[in-house]
Amino acid sequence: MTKYLRLRRWLLACAALPMVLLGAAASQAAVPKEIRIGTLYADSGPFATSSLSQLAGLKFWVNEVNRQGGVFVRAYGRKIPVRLVTYNDRSSTTTAATLYNQLITEDRVNILAADFGSVLTSVAVPIAREHQMLLFDQTGTGAAFFTRDNPYIVLTSLPTSARWPYALADFLKAQGKIRRVALLYATNDFTGSQAQTLRARLQGSGVKLVFDHGVPTSTSSYALLLHNIQASRPDAVIEFGFPDNDIAFLHDLQASGIKFKMVFTIFPGQLLALVQKNVGAQTLAYTYTYPTPPLLVYNRVNYGMGLDRFSRAFHAATGTQPNFLNIAGFNTGLIIQKTLDTAPNLRQMTLRRSVMRFSGKLHTLDGAFRIDATTGAQIGEALPVGQFIPVGKGLTVRMVYPPAIATGRPAYPAP
Amino acid sequence: MPRGGWYSVGVVLMFAVLPFVYGNHALLFNMMMYLVLAQGINVLFGFTGYLPFGYVGFFGTGAYGTSLAILLLHLPPLPALLVGAAAAMLVGLVLAPLLKLSGAYFAIASLAASEVVYYIVSNPHLTPLTQGPYGISLVQTYNAAQSYAVMVAVLALALGAVVYLRNSNLGLALQAIREEPISAGFAGINVVRERTRAWLLSAALAGLAGGVYAWHVSVFYPKPVFDLSISVFAIVFTLFGGAATLLGPVVGTLLLYGLYNWIGISQPEYFQLVFGIVIVVLVLFLPNGLMSLLRRIRVDVP
């Protein structure tokens, strides 16, 4: 009987050997020559500046990993070069819808990343879901994208916009001297949701909204509004807008000669060079913002380059100093890299599960990466409050809230 | 079968079959959407001579009418589309006095009217009703395959409408109004009534296209559905092929939108150059569109 069993095992082994060899050969053949990452960009239209910056960051990541032989893909146990497949949507959602489909159905990309911002991401959300592709949403922070019944989305580089003013609201409440706040915001999903959060978090705190006004996003003149705000005698003025709104607001503030004790705007913290070029360092002095990298340095980096190394390498590669959107694009690359590094296969739900496994454990130059397990929304990064302090002819950022990362006390009221 | 009927059946069948052989369904969907809009422009401009630069206002109204019927009235998508079309016609009725204007005055006034509709819809004070500037989410009804099939049906309707106009007394009356409204009136044509009918038919087609688009994309903001470029594309496609024909807008859309996507996908760096040259050549040498070439060699264009 034992002899029979041995013979049977031997025969089975002989029979299995060719299959194993064939399987191994097939497995070798199945290793792709490249990992295709598909994304869109806009070289014209209202989102061009931001979209191109974000793409530059992602491209930089692609070049970096390819320089090192490719990205490690656990599913194949080896490094594989990355190819970035990009199309130009010209800031049009209709064109973007066609091109996202092109990436999925014709180019058959392995990884899908969205274009900049909520508007150009909005059309990608249902398309990715329909095709069961995990969408690496880079900066589309609209809360409507993240629902419990859609596992095919992950927000990589920013928290959803409704979470942005958490620290700001707490700062206003904790300041003590601020009792009257003026809130001016552009009426769009991005800033409207921030206004809503601020309103809700200030309610019942003793800090009163003495001016609460929404203006169309296309607003380019704030002179009259500034006088209305002044008439409400606020202790702090919060302006939520897109870069063009912030620039126009700060420009008109400077031109009007009106002084407020505290002025807060969003985009100087993300696109300082652009805003400073348009309104000057003097106008920005002592104003407040949400500082983001490179103004904000996260020291606890356990994955990818730290900010200093990234800034030097990016400058060497592109000849420009990085802004936040460059970092956001690069950070998307890092999240993709970690996903491929940990996913046992390239099925899209496996990718999503892999993201969940490292969510909360990853710290990049863009801060903590943690997503809501049920919706895919980013909840790891918090946006602190910083104040621009003049240094010579330039500016530096002083972190003023939350206390854990504060580098100084706020200069309040502004001199 | 009326003149042009077989061509319409062919176009509709083509879009019904293409998804089985070509993967980028969004491209096919958008092409159908522009075909419907181009035929809507054709109904108005081709048959009555009114060039509505603000045509996108009806498209956006249809998108919002449909969406709000789904969100507020809890209607299924198909009845909601009818609400979207009705909303576009209602806006058309309110704006009907614009037809007293003509030429560039009408074009500019219609553009201003579409901006007014956009600002009303996106007004933050109407957020409880329209979601204001914060956008619409219809993810609960999202169904790409069904919305594609319905767009095929809307395309059939649009082509059928133009076939009807090409073969009916109403179409003849409209063309008479386009050529000489006073003489048409003397000939017994009720000028105001007939061109209002064309205006409302055109509005309904755009409303239906907007409604199906909203259902298809399911998440959108007000600006993209009231974007002037939608009007411009539909007008250019119509003029490129040739207005007042069935085939002109079809050929114009298939060629130009196909070219737009082909260049955009394969040679994006040459997009503006090539697209610009094509349009300049057309305006200079074929102001009546590609179909005028066929007419020159005495081909009867449906």
XYZ file of C-alpha atoms in Angstrom:
717
model
C 0.000 0.000 0.000
C 2.828 2.344 0.970
C 4.621 1.481 -2.253
C 1.451 2.234 -4.165
C 1.104 5.595 -2.436
C 4.723 6.502 -3.197
C 4.226 5.591 -6.843
C 1.054 7.628 -6.968
C 2.788 10.648 -5.432
C 5.656 10.280 -7.884
C 3.290 10.116 -10.853
C 1.350 13.117 -9.578
C 4.574 15.054 -9.131
C 5.642 14.176 -12.665
C 2.281 15.234 -13.981
C 2.305 18.448 -11.980
C 5.845 19.488 -12.905
C 5.047 20.604 -16.464
C 2.010 22.448 -15.160
C 4.119 24.243 -12.556
C 6.693 25.152 -15.183
C 4.003 26.313 -17.560
C 2.369 28.289 -14.752
C 5.663 29.924 -13.872
C 6.241 30.797 -17.514
C 2.723 32.178 -17.766
C 3.301 34.168 -14.607
C 6.517 35.585 -16.082
C 4.649 36.454 -19.262
C 1.861 38.095 -17.288
C 4.198 40.626 -15.680
C 3.356 43.874 -17.438
C 6.113 45.928 -19.066
C 4.789 49.012 -17.338
C 2.247 50.227 -14.833
C -0.033 52.676 -16.581
C -1.288 55.576 -14.476
C -3.933 57.660 -16.185
C -4.800 61.229 -15.312
C -6.046 64.437 -16.893
C -4.749 67.986 -16.841
C -5.990 71.351 -18.083
C -3.635 73.580 -20.033
C -6.289 76.250 -20.540
C -9.394 77.502 -18.764
C -9.978 78.449 -15.144
C -8.215 75.412 -13.640
C -5.079 75.483 -15.802
C -2.641 77.014 -13.299
C -3.559 74.654 -10.485
C -3.947 71.601 -12.703
C -0.538 72.011 -14.339
C 1.125 72.464 -10.935
C -0.493 69.287 -9.655
C 0.517 67.385 -12.797
C 4.107 68.624 -12.446
C 4.235 67.070 -8.973
C 2.886 63.740 -10.204
C 5.263 63.749 -13.189
C 8.165 64.413 -10.845
C 7.183 61.342 -8.809
C 6.975 59.226 -11.991
C 10.454 60.357 -13.074
C 11.849 59.665 -9.609
C 10.541 56.087 -9.428
C 11.518 55.333 -13.010
C 15.024 56.625 -12.284
C 15.196 53.932 -9.613
C 14.013 51.203 -11.976
C 10.293 51.594 -11.487
C 7.742 51.187 -8.750
C 7.743 48.034 -6.635
C 4.600 46.055 -7.384
C 3.970 43.410 -4.769
C 1.564 41.576 -7.056
C 4.541 40.684 -9.283
C 7.276 40.856 -6.655
C 9.414 43.226 -8.678
C 9.920 46.813 -9.784
C 8.044 47.820 -12.917
C 8.455 51.122 -14.798
C 5.597 53.586 -14.610
C 4.029 55.260 -17.623
C 1.881 58.310 -17.086
C -0.961 58.504 -19.628
C -2.310 62.054 -19.687
C -4.936 63.930 -21.660
C -5.827 67.585 -21.736
C -9.421 68.306 -20.683
C -9.055 72.092 -21.143
C -11.008 72.663 -17.889
C -14.169 71.257 -19.540
C -16.197 68.673 -17.623
C -17.741 67.287 -20.830
C -14.302 66.728 -22.342
C -13.048 65.355 -19.037
C -15.840 62.759 -18.964
C -14.844 61.515 -22.417
C -11.180 61.393 -21.497
C -11.652 59.605 -18.172
C -13.559 56.978 -20.149
C -10.770 56.867 -22.696
C -8.250 56.166 -19.946
C -10.345 53.355 -18.519
C -11.829 51.687 -21.573
C -9.282 52.237 -24.333
C -5.947 52.807 -22.560
C -6.882 50.337 -19.821
C -4.811 52.122 -17.216
C -3.965 50.250 -14.020
C -4.414 53.306 -11.825
C -6.760 56.261 -12.336
C -6.017 59.679 -10.815
C -8.329 62.670 -11.061
C -7.558 66.139 -12.387
C -7.308 69.121 -10.042
C -10.208 70.300 -7.885
C -13.823 69.380 -7.341
C -15.284 70.482 -10.681
C -13.016 68.323 -12.844
C -13.138 65.473 -10.340
C -16.953 65.494 -10.186
C -17.383 63.738 -13.549
C -14.735 61.148 -12.697
C -16.532 59.902 -9.589
C -19.509 58.155 -11.284
C -17.374 57.006 -14.225
C -14.809 55.366 -11.950
C -17.594 53.784 -9.960
C -19.341 52.475 -13.065
C -16.134 50.856 -14.306
C -15.169 49.736 -10.796
C -11.884 51.636 -10.940
C -10.448 53.079 -7.764
C -10.200 56.838 -8.273
C -7.187 58.466 -6.629
C -8.821 61.827 -6.026
C -5.973 64.305 -5.618
C -7.597 67.588 -4.613
C -11.336 67.194 -5.335
C -12.621 67.883 -1.836
C -16.385 68.154 -2.508
C -18.216 66.320 0.267
C -20.783 64.895 -2.200
C -18.133 62.630 -3.767
C -17.690 60.567 -0.638
C -20.607 58.291 0.098
C -20.851 55.051 2.009
C -22.039 53.095 -1.008
C -19.065 54.003 -3.227
C -15.801 52.261 -2.337
C -14.099 53.366 -5.571
C -12.610 56.659 -4.380
C -9.766 57.744 -2.109
C -8.885 61.372 -1.384
C -5.111 61.600 -1.248
C -3.822 65.081 -0.531
C -6.344 67.256 1.278
C -9.185 66.840 3.745
C -12.726 67.376 2.450
C -13.391 71.105 2.314
C -15.960 71.064 5.124
C -13.172 70.012 7.522
C -10.774 72.797 6.598
C -11.941 75.458 9.102
C -11.875 73.219 12.200
C -8.667 74.742 13.584
C -9.650 78.219 12.432
C -12.955 78.069 14.330
C -11.193 76.781 17.428
C -8.595 79.552 17.120
C -11.273 82.242 16.916
C -12.987 80.817 19.987
C -9.760 80.399 21.938
C -8.332 83.811 21.116
C -10.391 85.533 23.777
C -10.238 88.997 22.265
C -12.314 88.052 19.200
C -16.033 88.451 19.760
C -17.291 89.772 16.411
C -16.451 87.964 13.165
C -17.189 88.981 9.573
C -17.529 86.088 7.134
C -17.320 86.710 3.394
C -17.242 83.734 1.051
C -17.522 82.829 -2.599
C -20.646 80.803 -3.244
C -19.321 77.498 -4.526
C -19.070 74.016 -3.112
C -15.491 74.470 -1.903
C -15.846 77.694 0.074
C -19.581 77.445 0.796
C -19.027 74.252 2.766
C -16.229 75.948 4.738
C -18.513 78.854 5.566
C -21.153 76.395 6.723
C -18.673 74.620 9.007
C -17.378 77.866 10.469
C -20.902 79.060 11.135
C -21.821 75.807 12.840
C -18.692 75.665 14.987
C -18.968 79.260 16.141
C -22.604 78.893 17.085
C -23.142 79.208 20.807
C -19.475 79.954 21.465
C -19.835 83.610 22.323
C -18.207 84.579 19.026
C -20.847 86.364 16.962
C -21.051 86.524 13.172
C -21.757 90.210 12.604
C -21.405 89.940 8.825
C -22.213 86.772 6.860
C -22.338 87.227 3.122
C -21.839 85.047 0.055
C -20.738 86.471 -3.296
C -20.532 84.847 -6.738
C -17.229 83.114 -7.387
C -16.710 85.433 -10.344
C -16.581 88.477 -8.001
C -13.556 90.628 -8.724
C -14.384 93.839 -6.858
C -14.633 93.897 -3.086
C -14.413 97.647 -2.404
C -18.065 98.134 -1.460
C -18.159 94.907 0.525
C -15.109 95.986 2.501
C -16.863 99.150 3.592
C -19.926 97.139 4.576
C -17.707 94.845 6.605
C -16.014 97.811 8.243
C -19.422 99.159 9.239
C -20.107 95.920 11.139
C -17.003 96.585 13.322
C -15.587 93.046 13.311
C -12.687 91.804 15.396
C -11.769 89.408 12.608
C -12.538 89.177 8.880
C -12.629 85.726 7.287
C -12.623 85.632 3.488
C -13.064 82.225 1.833
C -12.464 82.266 -1.910
C -10.538 80.782 -4.815
C -7.128 82.309 -5.637
C -8.656 85.010 -7.853
C -11.108 85.976 -5.099
C -8.387 86.135 -2.465
C -6.143 88.230 -4.686
C -8.953 90.664 -5.564
C -10.030 90.885 -1.918
C -6.517 91.567 -0.610
C -5.816 93.990 -3.436
C -8.985 95.986 -2.705
C -8.247 95.854 1.015
C -4.856 97.445 0.413
C -6.324 100.028 -1.976
C -9.128 100.971 0.437
C -6.772 101.773 3.301
C -9.107 99.956 5.699
C -7.374 98.148 8.559
C -8.829 95.153 10.329
C -7.476 93.539 13.465
C -7.387 90.162 11.771
C -7.792 89.113 8.122
C -7.866 85.497 7.009
C -7.671 84.212 3.409
C -7.119 80.688 2.090
C -4.769 80.652 -0.857
C -1.742 82.599 0.350
C -1.095 79.420 2.356
C -1.061 77.286 -0.784
C 0.098 79.573 -3.568
C 2.139 82.175 -1.748
C 4.329 83.130 -4.719
C 1.283 83.782 -6.903
C -0.606 85.824 -4.313
C 2.487 87.741 -3.217
C 3.316 88.607 -6.827
C -0.170 90.066 -7.242
C -0.735 91.903 -3.970
C 2.747 92.355 -2.514
C 4.297 91.189 0.740
C 3.170 94.309 2.585
C -0.516 93.505 2.008
C -0.064 89.969 3.251
C 1.829 91.021 6.382
C 0.053 89.925 9.580
C -2.790 88.257 7.653
C -3.726 84.673 8.496
C -4.057 81.577 6.344
C -4.089 77.772 6.318
C -0.386 77.045 5.858
C 0.295 73.946 3.776
C 3.629 72.466 2.703
C 6.103 73.933 1.829
C 5.124 76.683 4.312
C 4.219 73.990 6.807
C 6.885 71.387 7.504
C 5.875 67.946 8.697
C 8.869 66.406 10.420
C 7.315 63.021 11.093
C 7.821 61.623 7.587
C 8.009 57.832 7.394
C 7.434 57.411 3.672
C 9.073 59.158 0.737
C 11.206 62.285 0.751
C 11.029 64.885 3.458
C 10.212 68.434 2.456
C 13.806 69.708 2.257
C 14.971 66.867 0.051
C 11.879 67.143 -2.128
C 12.299 70.905 -2.542
C 15.936 70.527 -3.604
C 15.194 67.651 -5.981
C 12.147 69.352 -7.466
C 14.071 72.559 -7.996
C 16.925 70.672 -9.607
C 14.529 68.848 -11.924
C 12.209 71.690 -12.888
C 14.068 74.886 -12.065
C 11.214 76.121 -9.879
C 10.519 76.096 -6.170
C 7.640 73.756 -5.357
C 4.245 75.040 -4.320
C 1.562 73.128 -2.484
C -0.036 71.688 -5.607
C 3.308 70.291 -6.756
C 3.497 68.585 -3.377
C -0.112 67.377 -3.656
C 0.639 65.767 -7.040
C 3.835 64.197 -5.689
C 1.958 62.984 -2.615
C -0.602 61.260 -4.850
C 2.331 59.425 -6.412
C 3.492 58.329 -2.972
C 0.047 57.013 -2.049
C -0.084 55.091 -5.340
C 3.427 53.777 -4.687
C 2.501 52.515 -1.236
C -0.680 50.957 -2.615
C 1.220 49.026 -5.292
C 3.849 48.102 -2.735
C 1.293 46.438 -0.486
C -1.513 45.143 -2.728
C -1.276 41.400 -3.445
C -2.893 41.908 -6.865
C -3.985 44.799 -9.038
C -7.717 44.262 -8.719
C -9.265 47.602 -7.851
C -10.998 46.512 -4.663
C -7.743 44.937 -3.529
C -6.066 48.293 -4.077
C -8.726 49.958 -1.960
C -8.286 47.382 0.815
C -4.532 47.948 0.705
C -5.067 51.693 1.109
C -7.164 50.965 4.154
C -4.417 48.797 5.620
C -1.821 51.586 5.592
C -4.289 54.396 6.277
C -3.353 56.052 9.555
C 0.179 54.665 9.501
C 1.601 56.713 6.667
C 3.228 60.109 7.168
C 4.489 61.893 4.062
C 5.763 65.381 3.417
C 2.064 66.301 3.063
C 1.269 65.112 6.578
C -0.658 62.159 7.972
C -2.562 60.019 5.490
C -5.735 58.668 6.974
C -8.979 58.046 5.169
C -12.471 57.414 6.428
C -12.971 53.662 5.988
C -16.585 54.056 4.920
C -16.327 56.928 2.449
C -12.707 57.272 1.306
C -12.584 60.899 2.456
C -9.301 62.215 3.850
C -9.405 62.784 7.600
C -5.741 62.542 8.509
C -4.526 65.956 7.619
C -5.609 68.957 9.615
C -5.122 72.466 8.336
C -3.608 74.659 11.057
C -3.762 78.442 11.283
C -0.702 80.511 10.483
C 0.108 84.204 10.344
C 2.422 85.928 7.872
C 5.099 87.897 9.701
C 7.202 90.385 7.727
C 10.935 89.660 7.671
C 12.895 92.273 5.774
C 11.186 92.539 2.388
C 9.745 89.062 2.597
C 7.424 87.042 4.776
C 7.650 84.122 7.094
C 4.839 82.036 8.497
C 4.261 81.732 12.209
C 2.069 78.785 13.232
C -0.418 80.121 15.760
C -2.917 77.278 16.149
C -3.317 74.509 17.287
C -1.020 74.934 20.307
C 0.688 71.578 19.669
C 2.387 72.914 16.547
C 2.365 76.647 17.353
C 5.681 78.412 16.788
C 4.602 81.679 18.364
C 1.739 83.805 19.557
C -0.426 85.642 17.036
C 0.258 89.334 16.509
C -3.281 90.448 17.382
C -4.489 93.018 16.640
C -2.429 93.383 13.481
C 0.005 96.313 13.809
C -40.669 56.477 -45.281
C -40.410 60.295 -45.500
C -37.338 61.877 -47.058
C -34.396 61.523 -44.681
C -36.147 58.868 -42.619
C -33.752 56.078 -43.537
C -30.753 58.256 -42.756
C -32.204 58.916 -39.312
C -32.784 55.236 -38.705
C -29.207 54.567 -39.793
C -27.758 57.145 -37.399
C -29.844 55.892 -34.484
C -28.926 52.267 -35.211
C -25.277 53.228 -35.433
C -25.315 54.700 -31.916
C -27.326 51.749 -30.637
C -24.736 49.282 -31.935
C -21.483 51.202 -31.412
C -21.234 50.541 -27.633
C -20.773 46.849 -28.440
C -17.675 47.513 -30.526
C -16.197 50.657 -28.975
C -15.416 51.026 -25.301
C -15.482 54.779 -24.729
C -19.222 55.132 -24.204
C -18.873 58.641 -22.798
C -17.542 59.824 -26.135
C -20.513 58.236 -27.921
C -22.905 59.694 -25.356
C -21.466 63.195 -25.715
C -21.561 62.895 -29.477
C -25.263 62.023 -29.323
C -25.839 64.893 -26.918
C -24.257 67.332 -29.354
C -26.203 65.750 -32.225
C -29.446 66.470 -30.372
C -28.335 70.028 -29.555
C -27.169 70.627 -33.115
C -30.553 69.464 -34.397
C -32.216 71.738 -31.831
C -30.189 74.664 -33.181
C -31.099 73.461 -36.666
C -34.817 73.591 -35.877
C -34.481 77.195 -34.781
C -31.679 78.620 -36.897
C -32.023 76.413 -39.959
C -35.754 76.792 -40.276
C -36.433 80.245 -38.831
C -33.098 82.081 -39.045
C -32.793 82.831 -35.317
C -29.316 82.046 -33.987
C -29.572 81.468 -30.213
C -26.157 81.929 -28.585
C -27.855 81.365 -25.253
C -29.189 77.961 -26.292
C -27.291 76.391 -23.398
C -29.837 78.055 -21.087
C -32.416 75.440 -22.150
C -29.865 72.674 -21.727
C -29.043 73.783 -18.187
C -32.722 74.253 -17.372
C -33.420 70.713 -18.561
C -30.542 69.386 -16.452
C -31.816 71.186 -13.362
C -35.512 70.499 -14.049
C -34.815 66.780 -14.312
C -32.542 66.734 -11.281
C -34.950 68.629 -9.068
C -37.824 66.388 -10.160
C -35.741 63.418 -9.002
C -34.538 65.040 -5.792
C -37.620 66.961 -4.679
C -40.533 65.124 -6.307
C -38.815 61.718 -6.024
C -39.755 60.876 -9.593
C -37.969 58.103 -11.490
C -35.591 59.407 -14.186
C -37.905 58.926 -17.178
C -40.841 61.028 -15.901
C -38.280 63.461 -14.479
C -36.916 63.957 -17.992
C -40.341 65.104 -19.092
C -40.329 67.610 -16.236
C -36.899 68.803 -17.435
C -38.193 69.238 -20.984
C -41.297 71.017 -19.671
C -39.124 73.339 -17.568
C -37.053 74.213 -20.642
C -40.239 74.894 -22.612
C -41.564 77.049 -19.782
C -38.379 79.110 -19.844
C -38.746 79.233 -23.631
C -42.270 80.542 -23.247
C -41.133 83.246 -20.817
C -38.353 84.217 -23.231
C -40.558 84.044 -26.335
C -40.739 87.862 -26.582
C -37.050 87.738 -27.541
C -38.257 86.553 -30.948
C -39.291 90.130 -31.615
C -35.576 90.808 -32.013
C -33.577 89.580 -34.951
C -30.024 88.941 -36.081
C -27.228 89.823 -33.694
C -29.663 91.481 -31.279
C -31.513 88.198 -30.783
C -28.241 86.250 -30.452
C -26.940 88.569 -27.726
C -30.283 88.819 -25.932
C -30.606 85.025 -25.815
C -27.083 84.827 -24.399
C -27.983 87.333 -21.693
C -31.162 85.389 -20.946
C -29.223 82.154 -20.438
C -26.906 83.977 -18.016
C -29.958 85.214 -16.113
C -31.269 81.653 -15.823
C -27.824 80.509 -14.665
C -27.627 83.177 -11.970
C -31.128 82.355 -10.751
C -30.383 78.631 -10.543
C -27.016 79.137 -8.832
C -28.220 81.811 -6.425
C -27.178 80.807 -2.884
C -30.503 82.012 -1.520
C -32.200 79.272 -3.551
C -30.011 76.559 -2.086
C -32.928 74.728 -0.424
C -34.596 74.485 -3.842
C -31.830 74.259 -6.481
C -28.791 73.489 -4.310
C -27.597 76.943 -5.421
C -23.953 77.001 -6.474
C -23.146 73.816 -4.570
C -24.034 71.376 -7.291
C -26.328 68.413 -7.764
C -25.732 64.798 -6.855
C -27.959 62.134 -8.411
C -25.818 59.174 -7.461
C -28.868 57.282 -6.225
C -30.317 57.123 -9.744
C -27.035 56.832 -11.654
C -27.319 54.312 -14.465
C -24.921 54.808 -17.369
C -26.417 52.086 -19.575
C -30.010 53.236 -19.177
C -29.163 56.896 -19.653
C -27.230 55.970 -22.800
C -30.257 54.089 -24.143
C -32.522 57.036 -23.359
C -30.138 59.413 -25.158
C -30.449 57.146 -28.227
C -34.220 57.594 -27.960
C -33.874 61.379 -27.582
C -31.620 61.399 -30.636
C -34.284 59.505 -32.570
C -36.820 62.093 -31.439
C -34.605 65.001 -32.519
C -33.910 63.480 -35.922
C -37.592 62.634 -36.286
C -38.517 66.239 -35.531
C -36.222 67.520 -38.265
C -37.464 64.884 -40.724
C -40.973 66.080 -39.953
C -40.022 69.714 -40.521
C -38.283 68.815 -43.785
C -41.438 67.135 -45.042
C -44.316 69.127 -43.553
C -46.212 72.329 -44.140
C -44.929 73.598 -40.805
C -41.346 73.276 -42.053
C -42.236 75.101 -45.261
C -44.004 77.809 -43.290
C -40.973 78.254 -41.049
C -38.641 78.530 -44.024
C -40.972 81.083 -45.585
C -40.822 83.064 -42.324
C -37.033 82.810 -42.358
C -36.821 84.169 -45.913
C -39.426 86.924 -45.675
C -41.647 87.127 -42.586
C -43.880 89.907 -43.887
C -44.661 88.089 -47.130
C -45.203 84.882 -45.170
C -47.733 86.726 -43.030
C -49.509 87.998 -46.121
C -49.594 84.416 -47.424
C -51.662 83.406 -44.401
C -48.939 82.031 -42.148
C -49.350 82.882 -38.486
C -45.773 84.080 -38.080
C -45.760 84.522 -34.320
C -47.399 81.189 -33.610
C -45.271 79.131 -36.006
C -41.920 80.492 -34.923
C -42.920 80.167 -31.267
C -43.685 76.513 -31.955
C -40.208 76.077 -33.469
C -38.669 77.933 -30.514
C -40.443 75.676 -28.000
C -39.601 72.517 -29.934
C -35.967 73.593 -29.968
C -36.117 74.340 -26.213
C -37.674 70.935 -25.493
C -34.909 69.106 -27.382
C -32.226 70.968 -25.432
C -34.137 70.342 -22.185
C -34.296 66.615 -22.891
C -30.591 66.519 -23.793
C -29.748 68.410 -20.582
C -31.912 66.105 -18.502
C -30.334 62.918 -19.851
C -26.886 64.496 -19.459
C -27.618 65.267 -15.789
C -28.779 61.692 -15.242
C -25.716 60.335 -17.048
C -23.067 62.356 -15.189
C -25.060 62.380 -11.907
C -22.741 64.852 -10.131
C -22.443 68.345 -11.574
C -22.169 72.031 -10.749
C -24.259 74.818 -12.307
C -21.478 76.381 -14.375
C -20.670 73.338 -16.545
C -24.317 72.876 -17.600
C -24.719 76.582 -18.404
C -21.329 76.851 -20.084
C -21.367 78.967 -23.228
C -19.054 76.495 -24.960
C -21.978 74.048 -25.202
C -23.910 76.568 -27.321
C -20.840 77.373 -29.361
C -20.112 73.721 -30.121
C -23.698 73.006 -31.166
C -23.800 76.102 -33.385
C -20.426 75.366 -35.001
C -21.399 71.754 -35.697
C -24.658 72.886 -37.310
C -23.004 75.556 -39.437
C -20.159 73.243 -40.403
C -22.490 70.618 -41.798
C -25.136 72.963 -43.123
C -28.297 74.252 -41.482
C -31.883 73.545 -42.606
C -30.972 70.006 -43.597
C -31.214 66.779 -41.689
C -27.775 65.546 -42.624
C -25.847 68.815 -42.171
C -25.797 68.860 -38.352
C -25.278 65.093 -38.302
C -22.230 65.248 -40.557
C -20.970 68.405 -38.819
C -21.169 66.829 -35.382
C -19.717 63.473 -36.400
C -16.797 65.077 -38.216
C -16.009 68.009 -35.944
C -16.673 66.356 -32.593
C -14.850 63.285 -33.841
C -11.942 65.490 -34.895
C -12.104 67.360 -31.581
C -11.712 64.130 -29.667
C -9.243 62.536 -32.038
C -6.915 65.516 -31.845
C -7.558 65.947 -28.137
C -6.599 62.340 -27.494
C -3.834 61.732 -30.003
C -2.326 65.155 -30.762
C -3.464 67.546 -28.034
C -0.655 70.006 -28.747
C -2.107 70.681 -32.211
C -5.704 70.883 -31.063
C -6.282 74.632 -31.203
C -4.281 75.012 -34.430
C -6.069 72.261 -36.368
C -9.543 73.026 -35.042
C -9.046 76.726 -35.732
C -7.817 76.144 -39.288
C -10.771 73.862 -40.085
C -13.285 76.445 -38.892
C -11.560 79.371 -40.664
C -11.445 77.410 -43.931
C -15.107 76.569 -43.563
C -16.171 80.150 -42.899
C -14.104 81.458 -45.818
C -14.890 78.862 -48.446
C -18.037 77.029 -47.346
C -20.188 79.505 -45.410
C -23.291 77.389 -46.009
C -21.661 74.244 -44.693
C -20.486 70.989 -46.185
C -23.914 70.147 -47.559
C -23.695 73.121 -49.894
C -20.940 71.227 -51.731
C -23.382 68.456 -52.507
C -26.039 70.914 -53.554
C -23.585 72.490 -56.006
C -23.339 69.171 -57.796
C -27.129 68.881 -57.698
C -27.346 66.174 -55.059
C -30.624 66.289 -53.180
C -29.597 66.588 -49.515
C -32.280 65.470 -47.059
